[in-house]
PDB file of C-alpha atoms in Angstrom:
ATOM      1  CA  ASP A   1      31.893  20.123  60.671  1.00 51.00           C
ATOM      2  CA  ALA A   2      31.002  18.316  63.803  1.00 54.00           C
ATOM      3  CA  LYS A   3      33.816  17.009  65.876  1.00 84.00           C
ATOM      4  CA  THR A   4      34.205  13.347  66.829  1.00 93.00           C
ATOM      5  CA  THR A   5      35.557  11.652  69.808  1.00 94.00           C
ATOM      6  CA  GLN A   6      37.292   8.252  69.498  1.00 96.00           C
ATOM      7  CA  PRO A   7      39.263   6.142  71.986  1.00 97.00           C
ATOM      8  CA  PRO A   8      43.048   6.495  71.234  1.00 95.00           C
ATOM      9  CA  SER A   9      43.667   2.799  71.062  1.00 97.00           C
ATOM     10  CA  MET A  10      41.948  -0.581  71.206  1.00 97.00           C
ATOM     11  CA  ASP A  11      42.906  -4.206  71.159  1.00 96.00           C
ATOM     12  CA  CYS A  12      40.990  -7.024  69.541  1.00 96.00           C
ATOM     13  CA  ALA A  13      41.727 -10.715  69.294  1.00 96.00           C
ATOM     14  CA  GLU A  14      42.260 -12.089  65.797  1.00 96.00           C
ATOM     15  CA  GLY A  15      39.093 -13.682  64.414  1.00 96.00           C
ATOM     16  CA  ARG A  16      36.779 -11.813  66.851  1.00 96.00           C
ATOM     17  CA  ALA A  17      34.639  -8.775  65.903  1.00 97.00           C
ATOM     18  CA  ALA A  18      36.206  -5.410  66.394  1.00 97.00           C
ATOM     19  CA  ASN A  19      33.775  -2.733  67.472  1.00 98.00           C
ATOM     20  CA  LEU A  20      35.073   0.827  67.233  1.00 98.00           C
ATOM     21  CA  PRO A  21      33.033   3.521  68.816  1.00 98.00           C
ATOM     22  CA  CYS A  22      32.742   7.154  67.725  1.00 97.00           C
ATOM     23  CA  ASN A  23      30.854   9.992  69.410  1.00 96.00           C
ATOM     24  CA  HIS A  24      29.568  12.851  67.356  1.00 94.00           C
ATOM     25  CA  SER A  25      27.147  14.539  69.663  1.00 93.00           C
ATOM     26  CA  THR A  26      26.982  17.776  67.719  1.00 91.00           C
ATOM     27  CA  ILE A  27      26.256  16.205  64.365  1.00 91.00           C
ATOM     28  CA  SER A  28      23.746  18.078  62.190  1.00 87.00           C
ATOM     29  CA  GLY A  29      20.988  16.625  60.146  1.00 87.00           C
ATOM     30  CA  ASN A  30      22.744  16.780  56.764  1.00 84.00           C
ATOM     31  CA  GLU A  31      26.080  15.446  57.926  1.00 87.00           C
ATOM     32  CA  TYR A  32      27.261  12.038  56.939  1.00 88.00           C
ATOM     33  CA  VAL A  33      29.337   9.683  59.068  1.00 91.00           C
ATOM     34  CA  TYR A  34      32.456   8.380  57.263  1.00 90.00           C
ATOM     35  CA  TRP A  35      35.087   5.867  58.374  1.00 93.00           C
ATOM     36  CA  TYR A  36      38.581   5.679  56.934  1.00 92.00           C
ATOM     37  CA  ARG A  37      41.570   3.617  58.059  1.00 94.00           C
ATOM     38  CA  GLN A  38      45.281   4.092  57.523  1.00 90.00           C
ATOM     39  CA  ILE A  39      47.588   1.229  57.594  1.00 90.00           C
ATOM     40  CA  HIS A  40      51.120   2.058  58.533  1.00 83.00           C
ATOM     41  CA  SER A  41      53.081   3.757  55.713  1.00 75.00           C
ATOM     42  CA  GLN A  42      50.007   3.801  53.392  1.00 80.00           C
ATOM     43  CA  GLY A  43      47.400   6.375  52.404  1.00 83.00           C
ATOM     44  CA  PRO A  44      43.989   6.393  54.069  1.00 87.00           C
ATOM     45  CA  GLN A  45      41.498   3.872  52.768  1.00 89.00           C
ATOM     46  CA  TYR A  46      37.760   4.564  52.556  1.00 87.00           C
ATOM     47  CA  ILE A  47      35.679   1.958  54.524  1.00 92.00           C
ATOM     48  CA  ILE A  48      32.155   2.943  54.737  1.00 91.00           C
ATOM     49  CA  HIS A  49      29.779   5.818  55.228  1.00 89.00           C
ATOM     50  CA  GLY A  50      26.131   6.425  56.245  1.00 90.00           C
ATOM     51  CA  LEU A  51      23.604   9.108  57.123  1.00 89.00           C
ATOM     52  CA  LYS A  52      20.884   7.592  59.190  1.00 90.00           C
ATOM     53  CA  ASN A  53      20.456   3.870  58.402  1.00 88.00           C
ATOM     54  CA  ASN A  54      22.847   1.125  59.299  1.00 94.00           C
ATOM     55  CA  GLU A  55      25.135   0.129  56.357  1.00 94.00           C
ATOM     56  CA  THR A  56      27.076  -2.885  55.465  1.00 96.00           C
ATOM     57  CA  ASN A  57      29.668  -3.619  52.800  1.00 93.00           C
ATOM     58  CA  GLU A  58      32.293  -6.227  52.116  1.00 93.00           C
ATOM     59  CA  MET A  59      34.701  -4.555  54.627  1.00 93.00           C
ATOM     60  CA  ALA A  60      32.586  -3.586  57.595  1.00 96.00           C
ATOM     61  CA  SER A  61      29.185  -2.619  59.146  1.00 97.00           C
ATOM     62  CA  LEU A  62      28.283   0.826  60.287  1.00 97.00           C
ATOM     63  CA  ILE A  63      25.805   1.099  63.145  1.00 97.00           C
ATOM     64  CA  ILE A  64      24.477   4.618  63.679  1.00 96.00           C
ATOM     65  CA  THR A  65      22.242   5.336  66.870  1.00 96.00           C
ATOM     66  CA  GLU A  66      18.809   6.608  66.312  1.00 95.00           C
ATOM     67  CA  ASP A  67      19.667  10.059  67.680  1.00 95.00           C
ATOM     68  CA  ARG A  68      22.779   9.946  65.409  1.00 95.00           C
ATOM     69  CA  LYS A  69      25.040  11.110  68.208  1.00 95.00           C
ATOM     70  CA  SER A  70      27.229   8.140  68.078  1.00 96.00           C
ATOM     71  CA  SER A  71      28.227   5.200  65.763  1.00 97.00           C
ATOM     72  CA  THR A  72      30.036   1.980  65.780  1.00 98.00           C
ATOM     73  CA  LEU A  73      32.217   0.528  63.097  1.00 98.00           C
ATOM     74  CA  ILE A  74      32.277  -3.246  63.112  1.00 98.00           C
ATOM     75  CA  LEU A  75      34.819  -5.431  61.454  1.00 97.00           C
ATOM     76  CA  PRO A  76      33.118  -8.861  61.839  1.00 96.00           C
ATOM     77  CA  HIS A  77      36.236 -11.093  61.805  1.00 94.00           C
ATOM     78  CA  ALA A  78      39.300  -9.038  62.458  1.00 96.00           C
ATOM     79  CA  THR A  79      42.626 -10.208  60.964  1.00 96.00           C
ATOM     80  CA  LEU A  80      46.206  -9.075  61.543  1.00 95.00           C
ATOM     81  CA  ARG A  81      45.883  -6.975  58.340  1.00 94.00           C
ATOM     82  CA  ASP A  82      43.251  -4.892  60.018  1.00 96.00           C
ATOM     83  CA  THR A  83      45.840  -3.389  62.380  1.00 96.00           C
ATOM     84  CA  ALA A  84      45.561   0.360  61.499  1.00 96.00           C
ATOM     85  CA  VAL A  85      44.468   3.688  62.700  1.00 94.00           C
ATOM     86  CA  TYR A  86      40.721   4.157  62.107  1.00 97.00           C
ATOM     87  CA  TYR A  87      39.207   7.594  61.577  1.00 94.00           C
ATOM     88  CA  CYS A  88      35.650   8.544  62.170  1.00 95.00           C
ATOM     89  CA  ILE A  89      34.662  11.715  60.306  1.00 91.00           C
ATOM     90  CA  VAL A  90      31.409  13.677  59.980  1.00 88.00           C
ATOM     91  CA  ARG A  91      30.871  16.148  57.227  1.00 80.00           C
ATOM     92  CA  VAL A  92      28.444  18.093  55.086  1.00 71.00           C
ATOM     93  CA  TRP A  93      28.528  18.898  51.559  1.00 55.00           C
ATOM     94  CA  ASP A  94      31.826  20.556  51.249  1.00 56.00           C
ATOM     95  CA  ASP A  95      35.030  18.770  50.555  1.00 53.00           C
ATOM     96  CA  LYS A  96      36.976  18.957  53.710  1.00 64.00           C
ATOM     97  CA  ILE A  97      37.848  15.674  55.354  1.00 72.00           C
ATOM     98  CA  ILE A  98      39.208  16.737  58.636  1.00 76.00           C
ATOM     99  CA  PHE A  99      40.996  13.752  60.134  1.00 82.00           C
ATOM    100  CA  GLY A 100      41.366  13.636  63.974  1.00 84.00           C
ATOM    101  CA  LYS A 101      43.676  11.352  65.840  1.00 85.00           C
ATOM    102  CA  GLY A 102      41.530   8.292  65.274  1.00 93.00           C
ATOM    103  CA  THR A 103      41.707   4.915  67.050  1.00 96.00           C
ATOM    104  CA  ARG A 104      44.811   2.797  66.793  1.00 96.00           C
ATOM    105  CA  LEU A 105      43.454  -0.761  66.475  1.00 97.00           C
ATOM    106  CA  HIS A 106      45.717  -3.602  67.461  1.00 96.00           C
ATOM    107  CA  ILE A 107      44.786  -7.000  66.351  1.00 96.00           C
ATOM    108  CA  LEU A 108      46.329  -9.645  68.651  1.00 94.00           C
ATOM    109  CA  PRO A 109      47.241 -13.083  67.392  1.00 92.00           C
TER     110      PRO A 109
ATOM    111  CA  GLU B   1      47.247   0.851  36.475  1.00 51.00           C
ATOM    112  CA  THR B   2      44.262   1.464  38.600  1.00 63.00           C
ATOM    113  CA  GLY B   3      43.361   3.747  41.443  1.00 91.00           C
ATOM    114  CA  VAL B   4      45.507   6.658  42.530  1.00 94.00           C
ATOM    115  CA  THR B   5      49.206   6.638  41.928  1.00 95.00           C
ATOM    116  CA  GLN B   6      51.880   8.986  43.284  1.00 96.00           C
ATOM    117  CA  THR B   7      55.432   9.563  42.248  1.00 96.00           C
ATOM    118  CA  PRO B   8      58.015   9.558  43.617  1.00 96.00           C
ATOM    119  CA  ARG B   9      57.276   7.494  46.650  1.00 94.00           C
ATOM    120  CA  HIS B  10      60.240   8.824  48.533  1.00 95.00           C
ATOM    121  CA  LEU B  11      62.083  12.239  48.028  1.00 95.00           C
ATOM    122  CA  VAL B  12      64.971  13.707  49.742  1.00 95.00           C
ATOM    123  CA  MET B  13      65.694  17.352  48.866  1.00 93.00           C
ATOM    124  CA  GLY B  14      67.784  20.303  50.112  1.00 91.00           C
ATOM    125  CA  MET B  15      66.157  23.555  51.048  1.00 89.00           C
ATOM    126  CA  THR B  16      67.324  25.248  47.859  1.00 87.00           C
ATOM    127  CA  ASN B  17      66.087  22.591  45.491  1.00 89.00           C
ATOM    128  CA  LYS B  18      62.949  22.650  43.360  1.00 93.00           C
ATOM    129  CA  LYS B  19      60.966  19.449  43.030  1.00 95.00           C
ATOM    130  CA  SER B  20      57.550  18.360  41.953  1.00 97.00           C
ATOM    131  CA  LEU B  21      55.248  15.668  43.264  1.00 97.00           C
ATOM    132  CA  LYS B  22      52.938  13.955  40.791  1.00 98.00           C
ATOM    133  CA  CYS B  23      49.542  12.377  41.307  1.00 97.00           C
ATOM    134  CA  GLU B  24      47.557  10.524  38.704  1.00 97.00           C
ATOM    135  CA  GLN B  25      44.116   9.002  39.077  1.00 96.00           C
ATOM    136  CA  HIS B  26      42.699   6.358  36.789  1.00 91.00           C
ATOM    137  CA  LEU B  27      39.231   6.467  38.232  1.00 90.00           C
ATOM    138  CA  GLY B  28      37.486   9.023  35.999  1.00 90.00           C
ATOM    139  CA  HIS B  29      37.155  11.345  39.096  1.00 90.00           C
ATOM    140  CA  ASN B  30      36.693  15.073  38.748  1.00 88.00           C
ATOM    141  CA  ALA B  31      37.939  16.269  42.103  1.00 88.00           C
ATOM    142  CA  MET B  32      41.517  15.885  43.384  1.00 90.00           C
ATOM    143  CA  TYR B  33      43.107  16.908  46.686  1.00 90.00           C
ATOM    144  CA  TRP B  34      46.570  17.372  48.337  1.00 93.00           C
ATOM    145  CA  TYR B  35      46.961  16.392  52.038  1.00 92.00           C
ATOM    146  CA  LYS B  36      49.910  16.666  54.371  1.00 93.00           C
ATOM    147  CA  GLN B  37      50.543  14.217  57.129  1.00 90.00           C
ATOM    148  CA  SER B  38      53.298  15.173  59.602  1.00 88.00           C
ATOM    149  CA  ALA B  39      54.596  12.868  62.250  1.00 80.00           C
ATOM    150  CA  LYS B  40      52.129  12.479  65.095  1.00 72.00           C
ATOM    151  CA  LYS B  41      49.691  15.089  63.626  1.00 77.00           C
ATOM    152  CA  PRO B  42      46.396  14.555  61.907  1.00 78.00           C
ATOM    153  CA  LEU B  43      46.022  14.728  58.136  1.00 83.00           C
ATOM    154  CA  GLU B  44      45.785  18.299  56.947  1.00 86.00           C
ATOM    155  CA  LEU B  45      43.997  19.332  53.733  1.00 86.00           C
ATOM    156  CA  MET B  46      46.184  21.566  51.585  1.00 91.00           C
ATOM    157  CA  PHE B  47      44.449  22.023  48.259  1.00 90.00           C
ATOM    158  CA  VAL B  48      41.254  20.967  46.463  1.00 87.00           C
ATOM    159  CA  TYR B  49      40.700  20.959  42.713  1.00 89.00           C
ATOM    160  CA  SER B  50      37.294  20.473  41.192  1.00 83.00           C
ATOM    161  CA  LEU B  51      37.158  20.077  37.368  1.00 80.00           C
ATOM    162  CA  GLU B  52      40.732  21.405  37.146  1.00 80.00           C
ATOM    163  CA  GLU B  53      39.795  24.512  39.085  1.00 80.00           C
ATOM    164  CA  ARG B  54      41.248  25.255  42.520  1.00 82.00           C
ATOM    165  CA  VAL B  55      38.393  25.626  44.963  1.00 76.00           C
ATOM    166  CA  GLU B  56      40.177  25.405  48.256  1.00 72.00           C
ATOM    167  CA  ASN B  57      43.521  26.619  49.557  1.00 73.00           C
ATOM    168  CA  ASN B  58      43.949  26.135  53.244  1.00 72.00           C
ATOM    169  CA  SER B  59      46.478  28.861  54.106  1.00 83.00           C
ATOM    170  CA  VAL B  60      49.376  26.860  52.567  1.00 91.00           C
ATOM    171  CA  PRO B  61      52.652  28.642  52.284  1.00 92.00           C
ATOM    172  CA  SER B  62      53.558  29.839  48.862  1.00 92.00           C
ATOM    173  CA  ARG B  63      56.563  27.494  48.687  1.00 94.00           C
ATOM    174  CA  PHE B  64      53.895  24.917  47.810  1.00 95.00           C
ATOM    175  CA  SER B  65      52.348  25.416  44.400  1.00 94.00           C
ATOM    176  CA  PRO B  66      49.699  23.033  42.985  1.00 95.00           C
ATOM    177  CA  GLU B  67      48.937  22.511  39.364  1.00 95.00           C
ATOM    178  CA  CYS B  68      46.075  20.540  37.887  1.00 94.00           C
ATOM    179  CA  PRO B  69      46.528  20.359  34.073  1.00 93.00           C
ATOM    180  CA  ASN B  70      43.576  17.963  33.629  1.00 92.00           C
ATOM    181  CA  SER B  71      41.183  15.980  35.829  1.00 89.00           C
ATOM    182  CA  SER B  72      43.551  12.955  35.871  1.00 94.00           C
ATOM    183  CA  HIS B  73      46.750  14.689  36.930  1.00 96.00           C
ATOM    184  CA  LEU B  74      47.704  16.754  39.936  1.00 96.00           C
ATOM    185  CA  PHE B  75      51.141  18.189  40.745  1.00 97.00           C
ATOM    186  CA  LEU B  76      52.608  19.778  43.830  1.00 97.00           C
ATOM    187  CA  HIS B  77      55.649  22.027  42.965  1.00 97.00           C
ATOM    188  CA  LEU B  78      58.068  22.512  45.896  1.00 96.00           C
ATOM    189  CA  HIS B  79      60.707  25.150  46.190  1.00 93.00           C
ATOM    190  CA  THR B  80      62.797  26.541  49.075  1.00 93.00           C
ATOM    191  CA  LEU B  81      61.157  24.215  51.538  1.00 93.00           C
ATOM    192  CA  GLN B  82      62.068  24.064  55.241  1.00 94.00           C
ATOM    193  CA  PRO B  83      62.910  21.011  57.288  1.00 93.00           C
ATOM    194  CA  GLU B  84      59.642  21.142  58.977  1.00 92.00           C
ATOM    195  CA  ASP B  85      57.977  20.412  55.650  1.00 95.00           C
ATOM    196  CA  SER B  86      59.190  16.977  55.922  1.00 95.00           C
ATOM    197  CA  ALA B  87      56.069  14.798  55.923  1.00 94.00           C
ATOM    198  CA  LEU B  88      53.978  12.280  53.940  1.00 94.00           C
ATOM    199  CA  TYR B  89      52.217  14.112  51.245  1.00 96.00           C
ATOM    200  CA  LEU B  90      48.947  12.325  50.119  1.00 94.00           C
ATOM    201  CA  CYS B  91      46.899  12.744  47.043  1.00 95.00           C
ATOM    202  CA  ALA B  92      43.303  11.823  46.780  1.00 92.00           C
ATOM    203  CA  SER B  93      40.439  11.909  44.258  1.00 91.00           C
ATOM    204  CA  SER B  94      36.654  11.676  44.420  1.00 86.00           C
ATOM    205  CA  PRO B  95      34.010  11.456  41.742  1.00 83.00           C
ATOM    206  CA  ILE B  96      32.483  14.821  42.345  1.00 71.00           C
ATOM    207  CA  ARG B  97      32.464  17.427  44.961  1.00 58.00           C
ATOM    208  CA  GLY B  98      29.859  16.945  47.591  1.00 54.00           C
ATOM    209  CA  PRO B  99      28.609  14.345  49.903  1.00 50.00           C
ATOM    210  CA  LEU B 100      27.112  11.825  47.621  1.00 50.00           C
ATOM    211  CA  GLY B 101      30.132  11.440  45.494  1.00 49.00           C
ATOM    212  CA  ASN B 102      32.980  12.151  47.712  1.00 61.00           C
ATOM    213  CA  GLU B 103      34.309   8.916  48.893  1.00 77.00           C
ATOM    214  CA  GLN B 104      37.840   9.915  48.584  1.00 83.00           C
ATOM    215  CA  PHE B 105      40.316   7.483  47.278  1.00 87.00           C
ATOM    216  CA  PHE B 106      43.930   8.057  48.494  1.00 90.00           C
ATOM    217  CA  GLY B 107      47.251   7.444  46.799  1.00 93.00           C
ATOM    218  CA  PRO B 108      50.038   5.741  48.722  1.00 91.00           C
ATOM    219  CA  GLY B 109      51.841   9.088  49.365  1.00 93.00           C
ATOM    220  CA  THR B 110      55.232  10.670  48.896  1.00 95.00           C
ATOM    221  CA  ARG B 111      57.465  10.649  51.949  1.00 94.00           C
ATOM    222  CA  LEU B 112      59.400  13.858  51.640  1.00 96.00           C
ATOM    223  CA  THR B 113      62.475  14.667  53.689  1.00 95.00           C
ATOM    224  CA  VAL B 114      63.936  18.201  53.590  1.00 94.00           C
ATOM    225  CA  LEU B 115      67.554  18.468  54.657  1.00 92.00           C
TER     226      LEU B 115
END
């Protein structure tokens, strides 16, 4: 699996868009980009995933660059409940989800 | 109940005890997973079951013994654990193995403390 690089922490004001970057410069053509988050004392929660195209669901948007070497998770209107560690993961067909250290997102009131 | 449930949510055990963690998924998924999350360390995959068959064992010590009697239930049997085994143990499930179906859904975890 390709490795990912994320900033260790970020702050975002409540009500603003939170943009979480992820670098995956060694991603291969058949690897997907997944995002999970883990709120304190809870299990990880799936957010979104994509291959090439940008994706949007009720939780977030995923923007993948054309060369696929980086992506951005966008939480359009961050709330205090979005405070969590966000994990960017790339993976091929096998089952391993290898969680790195992620980005600790603090939503500021 | 919906989703992935785990029991117990908290467990304290001595090193000579034998205990079991239980995971149940109500999503109709065919693959289930055990993960370990130690303090200040990334999540570590321990075991993978697909259609009740173990397909992955990531060099986990034998004091951890998984069991998958059917596609809805997954157990982790614990015996003669060490204090360093204290961690949050997470269960997850996914529809199928492979990229298209493996949005993994996680349970709330069992926080284990070994004295």
